[in-house]
XYZ file of C-alpha atoms in Angstrom:
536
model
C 114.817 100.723 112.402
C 113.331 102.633 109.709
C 114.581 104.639 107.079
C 114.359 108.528 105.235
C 112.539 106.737 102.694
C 109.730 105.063 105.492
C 109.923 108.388 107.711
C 108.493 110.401 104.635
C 106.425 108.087 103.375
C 104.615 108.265 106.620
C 104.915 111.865 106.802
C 103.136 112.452 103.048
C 100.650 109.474 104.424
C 100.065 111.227 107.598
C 98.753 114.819 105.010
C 96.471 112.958 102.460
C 99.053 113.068 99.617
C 99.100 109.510 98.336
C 99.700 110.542 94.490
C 103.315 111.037 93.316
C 102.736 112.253 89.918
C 106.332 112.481 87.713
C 108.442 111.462 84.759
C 111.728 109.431 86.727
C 115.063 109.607 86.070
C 117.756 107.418 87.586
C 117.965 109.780 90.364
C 114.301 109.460 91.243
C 114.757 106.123 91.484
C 115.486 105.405 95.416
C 112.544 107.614 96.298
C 110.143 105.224 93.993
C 111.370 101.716 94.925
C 109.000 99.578 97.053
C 106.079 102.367 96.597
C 104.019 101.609 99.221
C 100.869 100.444 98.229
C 98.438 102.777 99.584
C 100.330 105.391 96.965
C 99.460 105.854 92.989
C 102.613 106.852 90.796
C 100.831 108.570 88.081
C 103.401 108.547 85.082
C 103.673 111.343 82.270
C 105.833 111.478 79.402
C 107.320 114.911 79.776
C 107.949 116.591 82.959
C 106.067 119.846 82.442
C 102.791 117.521 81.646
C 103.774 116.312 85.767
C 103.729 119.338 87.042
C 100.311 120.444 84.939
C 98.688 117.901 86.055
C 99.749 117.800 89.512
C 98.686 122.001 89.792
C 95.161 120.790 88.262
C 94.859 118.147 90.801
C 95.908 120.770 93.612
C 93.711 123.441 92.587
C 90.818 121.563 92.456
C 91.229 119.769 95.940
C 93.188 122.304 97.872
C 95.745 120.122 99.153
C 98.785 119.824 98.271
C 100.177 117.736 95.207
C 103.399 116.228 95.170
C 105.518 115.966 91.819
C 108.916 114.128 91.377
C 110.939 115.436 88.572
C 114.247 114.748 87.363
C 117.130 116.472 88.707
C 118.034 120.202 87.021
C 116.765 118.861 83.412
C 113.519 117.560 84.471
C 113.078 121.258 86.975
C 114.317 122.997 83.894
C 111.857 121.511 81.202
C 109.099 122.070 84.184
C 109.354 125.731 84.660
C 107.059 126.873 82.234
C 104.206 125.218 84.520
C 105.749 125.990 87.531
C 105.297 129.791 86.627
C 101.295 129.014 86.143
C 101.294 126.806 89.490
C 103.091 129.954 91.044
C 100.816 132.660 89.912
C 97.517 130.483 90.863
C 99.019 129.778 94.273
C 99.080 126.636 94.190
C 100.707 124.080 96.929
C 103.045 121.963 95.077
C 106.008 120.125 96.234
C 108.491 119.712 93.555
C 110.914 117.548 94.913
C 113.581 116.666 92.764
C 116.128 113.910 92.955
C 119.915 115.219 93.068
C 123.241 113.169 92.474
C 124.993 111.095 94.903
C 126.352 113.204 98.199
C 129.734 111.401 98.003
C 130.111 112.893 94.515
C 128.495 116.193 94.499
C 131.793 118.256 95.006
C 133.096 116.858 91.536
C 129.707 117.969 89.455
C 129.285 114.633 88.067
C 126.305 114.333 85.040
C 123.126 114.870 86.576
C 124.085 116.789 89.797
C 121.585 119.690 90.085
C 124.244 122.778 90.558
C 122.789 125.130 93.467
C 120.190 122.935 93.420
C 117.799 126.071 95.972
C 118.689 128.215 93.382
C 117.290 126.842 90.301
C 113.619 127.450 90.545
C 113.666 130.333 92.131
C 111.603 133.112 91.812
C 108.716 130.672 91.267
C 109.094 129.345 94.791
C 108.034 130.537 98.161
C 111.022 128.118 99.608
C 113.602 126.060 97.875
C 115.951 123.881 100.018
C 118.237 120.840 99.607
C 119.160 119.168 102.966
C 122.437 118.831 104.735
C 122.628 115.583 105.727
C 119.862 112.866 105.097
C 118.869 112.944 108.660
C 117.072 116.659 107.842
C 115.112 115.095 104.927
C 111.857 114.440 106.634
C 112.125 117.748 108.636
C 112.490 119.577 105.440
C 109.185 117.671 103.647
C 107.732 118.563 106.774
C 108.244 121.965 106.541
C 107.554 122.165 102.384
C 104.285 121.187 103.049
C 103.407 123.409 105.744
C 104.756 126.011 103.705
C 103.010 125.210 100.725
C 99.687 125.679 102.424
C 100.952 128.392 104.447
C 99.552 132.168 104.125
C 99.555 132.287 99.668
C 99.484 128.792 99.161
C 101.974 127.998 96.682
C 104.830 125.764 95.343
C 108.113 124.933 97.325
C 111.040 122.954 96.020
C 113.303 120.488 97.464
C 116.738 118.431 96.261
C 117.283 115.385 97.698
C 120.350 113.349 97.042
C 119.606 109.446 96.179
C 121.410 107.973 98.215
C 119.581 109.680 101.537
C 116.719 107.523 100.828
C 117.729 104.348 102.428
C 119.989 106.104 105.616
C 118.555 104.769 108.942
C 116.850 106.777 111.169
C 117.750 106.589 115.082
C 115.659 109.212 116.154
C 111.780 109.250 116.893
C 109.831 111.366 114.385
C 106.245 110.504 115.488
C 105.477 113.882 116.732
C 106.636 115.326 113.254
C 104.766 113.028 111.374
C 101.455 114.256 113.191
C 101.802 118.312 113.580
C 99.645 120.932 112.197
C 100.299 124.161 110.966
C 96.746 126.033 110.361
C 96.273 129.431 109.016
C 93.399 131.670 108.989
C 93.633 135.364 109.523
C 91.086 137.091 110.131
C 90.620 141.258 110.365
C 90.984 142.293 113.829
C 88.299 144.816 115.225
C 90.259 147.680 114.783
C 91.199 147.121 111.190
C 87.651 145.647 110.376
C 85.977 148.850 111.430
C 88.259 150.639 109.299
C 87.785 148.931 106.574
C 83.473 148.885 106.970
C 83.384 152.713 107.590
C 85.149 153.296 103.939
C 82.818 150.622 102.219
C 79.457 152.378 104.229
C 80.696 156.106 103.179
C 81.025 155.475 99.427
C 78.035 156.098 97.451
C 78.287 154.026 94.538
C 80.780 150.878 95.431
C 82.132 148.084 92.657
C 83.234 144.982 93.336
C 86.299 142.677 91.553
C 86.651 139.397 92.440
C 89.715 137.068 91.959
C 90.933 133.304 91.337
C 91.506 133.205 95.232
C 88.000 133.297 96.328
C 86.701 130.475 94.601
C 90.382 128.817 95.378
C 89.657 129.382 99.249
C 85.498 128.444 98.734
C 84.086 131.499 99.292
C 82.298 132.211 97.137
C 78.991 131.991 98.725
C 80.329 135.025 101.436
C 81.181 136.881 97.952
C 77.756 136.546 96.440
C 76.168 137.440 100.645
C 78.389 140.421 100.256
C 77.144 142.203 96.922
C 73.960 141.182 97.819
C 73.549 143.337 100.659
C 75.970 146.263 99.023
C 73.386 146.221 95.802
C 75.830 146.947 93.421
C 77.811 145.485 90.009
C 80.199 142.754 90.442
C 83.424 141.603 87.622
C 85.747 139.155 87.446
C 89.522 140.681 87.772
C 91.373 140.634 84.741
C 93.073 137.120 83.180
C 91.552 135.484 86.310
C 92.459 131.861 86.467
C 89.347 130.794 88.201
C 85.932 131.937 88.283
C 84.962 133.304 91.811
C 80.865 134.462 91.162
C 77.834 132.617 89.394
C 77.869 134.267 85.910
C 73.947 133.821 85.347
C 73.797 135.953 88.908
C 72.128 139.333 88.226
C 74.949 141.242 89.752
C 77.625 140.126 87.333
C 79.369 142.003 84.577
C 82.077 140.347 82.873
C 85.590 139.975 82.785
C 87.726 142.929 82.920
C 90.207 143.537 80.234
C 94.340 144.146 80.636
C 94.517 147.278 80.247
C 95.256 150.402 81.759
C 92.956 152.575 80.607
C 90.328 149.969 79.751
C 90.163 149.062 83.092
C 89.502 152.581 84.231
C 87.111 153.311 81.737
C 84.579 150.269 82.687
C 84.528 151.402 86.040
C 83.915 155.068 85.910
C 81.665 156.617 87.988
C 82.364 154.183 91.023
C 83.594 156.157 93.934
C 84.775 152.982 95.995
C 86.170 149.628 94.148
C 86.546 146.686 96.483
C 89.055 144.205 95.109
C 88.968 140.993 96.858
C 91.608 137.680 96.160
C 93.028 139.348 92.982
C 96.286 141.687 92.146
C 95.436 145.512 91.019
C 96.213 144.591 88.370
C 97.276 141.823 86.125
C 97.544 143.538 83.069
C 98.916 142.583 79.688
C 98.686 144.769 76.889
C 100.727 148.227 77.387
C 97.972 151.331 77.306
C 98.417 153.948 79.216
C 96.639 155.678 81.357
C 95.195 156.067 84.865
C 95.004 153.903 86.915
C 91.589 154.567 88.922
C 89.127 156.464 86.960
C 88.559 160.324 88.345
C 87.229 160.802 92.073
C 87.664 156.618 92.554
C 89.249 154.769 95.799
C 90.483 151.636 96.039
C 90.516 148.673 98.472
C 92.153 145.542 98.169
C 91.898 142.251 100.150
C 94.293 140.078 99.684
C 96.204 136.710 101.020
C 99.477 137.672 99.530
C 101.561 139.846 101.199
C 103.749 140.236 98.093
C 100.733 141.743 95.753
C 99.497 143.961 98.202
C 102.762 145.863 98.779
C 103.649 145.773 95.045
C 99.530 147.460 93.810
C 100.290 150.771 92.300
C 97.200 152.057 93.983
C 94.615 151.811 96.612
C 95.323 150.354 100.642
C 95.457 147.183 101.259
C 94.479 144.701 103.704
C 96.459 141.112 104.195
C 94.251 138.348 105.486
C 93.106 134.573 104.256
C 90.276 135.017 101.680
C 87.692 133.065 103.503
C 87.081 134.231 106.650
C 88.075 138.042 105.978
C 85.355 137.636 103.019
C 82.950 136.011 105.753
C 83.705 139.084 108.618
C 82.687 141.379 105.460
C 79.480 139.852 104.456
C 78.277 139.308 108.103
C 79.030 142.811 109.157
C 78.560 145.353 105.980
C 75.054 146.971 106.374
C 72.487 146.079 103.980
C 72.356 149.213 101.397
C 69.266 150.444 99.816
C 68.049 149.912 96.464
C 67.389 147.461 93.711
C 70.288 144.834 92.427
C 71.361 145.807 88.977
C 69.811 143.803 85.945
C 71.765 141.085 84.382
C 73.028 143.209 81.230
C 75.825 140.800 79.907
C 74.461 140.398 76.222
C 75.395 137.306 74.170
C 76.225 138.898 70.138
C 74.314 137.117 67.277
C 76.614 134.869 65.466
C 75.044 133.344 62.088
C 77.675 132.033 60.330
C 78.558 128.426 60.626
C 80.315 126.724 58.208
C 83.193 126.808 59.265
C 82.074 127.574 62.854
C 82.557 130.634 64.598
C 83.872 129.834 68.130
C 80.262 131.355 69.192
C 77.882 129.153 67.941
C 80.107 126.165 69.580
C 80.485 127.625 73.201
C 76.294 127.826 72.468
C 76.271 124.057 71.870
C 78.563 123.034 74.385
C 76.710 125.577 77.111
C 73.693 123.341 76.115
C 74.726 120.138 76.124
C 77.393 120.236 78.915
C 76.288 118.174 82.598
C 74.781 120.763 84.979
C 77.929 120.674 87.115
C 80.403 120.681 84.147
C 83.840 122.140 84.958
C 85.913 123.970 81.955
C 89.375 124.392 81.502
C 90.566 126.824 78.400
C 93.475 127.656 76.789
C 91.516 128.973 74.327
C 93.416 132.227 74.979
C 91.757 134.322 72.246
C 88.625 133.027 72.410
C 88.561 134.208 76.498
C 85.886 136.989 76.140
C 83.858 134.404 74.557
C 83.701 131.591 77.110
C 82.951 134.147 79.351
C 80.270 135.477 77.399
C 78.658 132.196 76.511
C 79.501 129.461 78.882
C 77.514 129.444 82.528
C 79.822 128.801 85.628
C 77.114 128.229 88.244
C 79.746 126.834 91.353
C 82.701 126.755 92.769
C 85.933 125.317 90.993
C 83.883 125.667 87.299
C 86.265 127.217 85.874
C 90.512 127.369 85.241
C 92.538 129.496 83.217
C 96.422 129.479 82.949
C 97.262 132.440 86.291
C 100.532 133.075 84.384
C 99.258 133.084 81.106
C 101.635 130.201 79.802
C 100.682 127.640 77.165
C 100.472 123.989 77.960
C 99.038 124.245 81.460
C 95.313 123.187 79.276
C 95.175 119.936 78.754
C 97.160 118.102 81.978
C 95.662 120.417 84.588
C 92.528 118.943 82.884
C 93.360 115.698 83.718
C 94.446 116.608 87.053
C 91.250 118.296 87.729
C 89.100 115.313 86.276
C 91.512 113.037 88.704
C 90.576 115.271 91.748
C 87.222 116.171 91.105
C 85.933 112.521 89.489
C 82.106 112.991 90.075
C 82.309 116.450 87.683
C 82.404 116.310 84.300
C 85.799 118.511 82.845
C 86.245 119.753 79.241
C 89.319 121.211 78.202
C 88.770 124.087 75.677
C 92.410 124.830 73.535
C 93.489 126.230 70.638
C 95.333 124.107 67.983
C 98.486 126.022 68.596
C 98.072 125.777 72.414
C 97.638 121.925 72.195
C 101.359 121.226 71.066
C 102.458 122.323 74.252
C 101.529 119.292 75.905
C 99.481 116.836 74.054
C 101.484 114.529 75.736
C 98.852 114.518 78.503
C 96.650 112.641 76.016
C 98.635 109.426 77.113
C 98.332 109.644 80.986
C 94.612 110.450 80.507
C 94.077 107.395 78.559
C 96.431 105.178 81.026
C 94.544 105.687 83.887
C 91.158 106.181 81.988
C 90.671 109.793 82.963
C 87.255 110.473 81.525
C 88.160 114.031 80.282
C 86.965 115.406 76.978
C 89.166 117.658 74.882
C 87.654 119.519 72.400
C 90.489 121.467 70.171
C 89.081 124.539 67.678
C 91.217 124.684 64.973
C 91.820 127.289 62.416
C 95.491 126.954 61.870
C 96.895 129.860 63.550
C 98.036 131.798 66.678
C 94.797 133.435 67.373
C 95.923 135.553 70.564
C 98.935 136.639 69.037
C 97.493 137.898 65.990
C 95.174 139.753 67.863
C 98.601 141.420 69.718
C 99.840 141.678 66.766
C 97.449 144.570 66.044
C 97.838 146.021 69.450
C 101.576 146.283 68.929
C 100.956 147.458 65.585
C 103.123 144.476 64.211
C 100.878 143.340 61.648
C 103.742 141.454 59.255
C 105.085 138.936 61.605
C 106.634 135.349 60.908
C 105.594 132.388 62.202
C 102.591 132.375 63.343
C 100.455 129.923 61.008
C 99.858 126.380 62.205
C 98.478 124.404 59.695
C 97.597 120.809 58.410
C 97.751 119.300 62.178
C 95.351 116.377 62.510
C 94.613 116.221 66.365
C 92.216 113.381 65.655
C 94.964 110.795 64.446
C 97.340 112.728 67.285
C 94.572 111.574 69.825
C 94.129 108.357 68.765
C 97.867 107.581 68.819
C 98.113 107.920 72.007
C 95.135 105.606 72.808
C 92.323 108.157 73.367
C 89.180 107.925 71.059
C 88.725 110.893 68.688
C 85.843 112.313 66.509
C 86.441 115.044 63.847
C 82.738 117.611 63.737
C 82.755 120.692 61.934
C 78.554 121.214 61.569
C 76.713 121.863 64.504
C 74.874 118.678 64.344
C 78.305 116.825 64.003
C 79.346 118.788 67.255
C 75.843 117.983 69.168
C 76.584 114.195 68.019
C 80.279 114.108 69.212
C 79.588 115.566 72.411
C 76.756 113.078 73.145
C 78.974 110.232 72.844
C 81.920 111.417 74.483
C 79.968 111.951 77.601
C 78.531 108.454 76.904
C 81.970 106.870 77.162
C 83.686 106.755 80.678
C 87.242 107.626 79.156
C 88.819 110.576 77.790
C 87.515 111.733 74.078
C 89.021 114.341 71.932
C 87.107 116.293 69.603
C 88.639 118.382 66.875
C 86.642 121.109 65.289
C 87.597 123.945 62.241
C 86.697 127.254 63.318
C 86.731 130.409 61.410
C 90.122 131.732 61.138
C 92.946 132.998 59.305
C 91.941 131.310 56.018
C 88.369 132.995 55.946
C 89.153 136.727 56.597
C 92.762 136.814 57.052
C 92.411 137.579 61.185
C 90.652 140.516 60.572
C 88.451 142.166 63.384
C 87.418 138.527 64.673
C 88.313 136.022 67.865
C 90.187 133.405 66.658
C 91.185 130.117 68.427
């Protein structure tokens, strides 16, 4: 007769997910005795560095991840990279372990109190069985949810002692359904949408993190190909959906109001595909859509199409609503726009302006490199100076919170071993889970950090001045040595501050096979007091 625990172990078996990735407690520990052993347990020290990793790993393949974490503690110290897996829609299944059902009523240490309730709103379901009979049908329906319409995370309780119930009942036929999603525009609403695209007379496009998270972003570069007009990236995108070096493309846009509505006036039509209007950060008023300007959005999420201040909207997966466009738009007139994105001249290198690195690395980086930053103030420049050619080159934190850097790097690197991944960060983004450093070097995860250090809080120096707060405490970082950090916890570390230092330390690190750190002093702070520049 088998048991909860075989029944879902056959049921994650039966969907590809073979990696439990997790920091246990002793409630986790009936879920993770006899591991089968077709299954990898990868270990991290810190729960948030499990759930970073596992939304790298997920992103990058698609699928969805599963992470064990320890009871309302473990959730709670998680949440931070459960908002960034939530914003990037990605499927994980955080399953934690809850206390003993005979004792639950008495709130012993280490029950999860309203267990559903506790990640929520990051969630698109949350659920703790009723008996432990239900426990495969609800891991059943968590990961058909996850994948489900906006992929995204779901969150279950289970108490310890289900693990090992027997199971009288046959489950074969839940162990092998399917739940497949792809909606399509029907004629109707297609022909609606094509007659408002042919009428305008000089159209934009803004692409999102969800087009190169579904793969289409071949269909994106058919479709502005045969509209002949400008293409940019939606603003604080968390993936890059469109070939930078492609003559059609523009930039990033900023997070602003009226910034936003400033670079695209004189467009009588924007198409916004697999991104919210907007995600803004900085407060600056203004309108919303510059003067005489329509919008149209595409979307898989229900929830960020009814909540756009402007525009209509159209619900549908990204993929083959992005394929019905391309195939059936009618090729405009005219001559695709020159490539205009201009890289500044940076001279100054000692210390090293974040510019004249991102030119090394854009050199010296494999032609099918993937980069991962958290770099936050130094965003304009990666997208200025680094190439993302393909699909899945690129990640960003999608809810803008530190530490999701350096373990969605490795969980990227984990998925995606045949692809080289660098993780870009700032010094003062790197405490938030350096942690990661260990895992990487455990399972010899050949990623290479490289951390630009000028001992501050770039980004919120820079919003600082926006907010008009110049005088603020605690924002210096100095006299951190990331190399010795590294090293500690087993990865091999160079220190390179001169471009031929840099050229030298990437060299070797891609000569290695196992994850290398490389810690480099930017300008900062100390040379100009934040002033007017990008700092790390």
């Amino acid at each position: 007769m088998k048991t909860v625990h075989d029944i879902t172990y056959d049921l994650l078996r039966q969907h590809g997910i073979k990696k439990v990735f997790g920091n246990p407690g002793s409630n986790e520990l009936p879920f993770l005795n006899n591991l089968p052993d077709d299954f990898e347990y990868i270990l991290t020290l810190q729960e948030a560095v499990a759930v970073g990793i596992a939304d790298g790993y997920a992103q990058a393949l698609g699928t969805p991840a599963l992470v064990n974490l320890h009871s309302a503690a473990g959730t709670g110290n998680g949440m931070g990279a459960l908002a960034n897996a939530w914003n990037a829609h990605s499927p994980l299944i955080i399953m934690a372990g809850q206390q003993n059902r005979a004792m639950l009523g008495i709130e012993p240490l280490l029950t999860n109190v309203d267990a559903a309730f506790l990640p929520k709103p990051l969630v698109k379901w949350s659920h703790e069985p009723a008996s432990p009979q239900e426990v495969p049908y609800t891991m059943s329906r968590a990961i058909h949810t996850a994948l489900s319409d906006a992929p995204g995370p779901v969150y279950l309780s289970v108490p310890y002692d289900d693990w090992e119930k027997p199971l009288n009942e046959d489950l074969t036929a839940l162990t092998k359904r399917k739940v497949k999603s792809a909606r399509a525009l029907d004629n109707n609403v297609l022909a609606e949408l094509l007659d408002k695209i042919h009428q305008s007379i000089n159209p934009v496009v803004v692409l999102g993190a969800d087009v190169d998270a579904a793969q289409a972003n071949d269909y994106a570069i058919e479709l502005v190909e045969k509209l002949n007009c400008p293409i940019w990236v939606a603003p604080l995108a968390s993936r890059c959906p469109f070939p930078t070096n492609h003559a059609a493309f523009k930039g990033i846009l900023p997070g602003g109001i009226a910034s936003i509505s400033q670079i695209l006036e004189g467009h009588d039509l924007i198409i916004v595909i697999g991104a919210p209007v907007f995600r803004y950060h900085q407060f600056e008023p203004g309108s919303y859509l510059p003067n005489g300007a329509d919008l149209v959005l595409i979307t898989c999420d229900v929830n960020e199409a009814a909540r756009a201040p402007i525009g209509d909207a159209w619900v549908g997966d990204i993929k083959p609503t992005l394929k019905q466009l391309a195939e059936n738009v009618v090729q405009r007139d005219g001559v695709m726009p020159e490539l205009t994105v201009a890289k500044s001249v940076v001279n100054i290198t000692t210390p090293l302006k974040p510019e004249t690195f991102f030119d090394i690395l854009n050199d010296i980086a494999p032609e099918d490199s993937i980069f991962v930053n958290e770099s936050t103030s130094t965003t304009d420049i990666i997208w200025e100076r680094l190439t993302f050619k393909s699909q899945g080159s690129y990640y960003f934190a999608a809810a803008g919170g530190l530490g999701f850097g350096m373990p969605a790097g490795v969980g990227i690197q984990l998925a995606k071993p045949d692809r080289q991944v660098f993780v870009i960060i700032g010094d003062g983004s790197a405490n938030y889970s350096i942690q990661a450093l260990w895992t990487a070097a455990k399972y010899n995860i050949p990623v290479i950090f490289i951390v630009l250090k000028n001992g501050t809080y770039g980004a919120l120096r820079w919003f600082a001045d926006v907010l008009g707060t110049g005088n603020v405490a605690g924002l210096d970082v100095p006299d951190i040595h990331f190399s010795a950090l590294a090293e500690g916890y087993g990865v091999e570390a160079f220190q390179a501050n001169t471009c031929e230092e840099i050229k030298d330390a990437l060299n070797k690190a891609l000569t290695l096979g196992k994850p290398a750190l490389i810690e480099i002093e930017t300008w900062g702070k100390l040379q100009d007091e934040g002033l007017n520049i990008h700092n790390s």
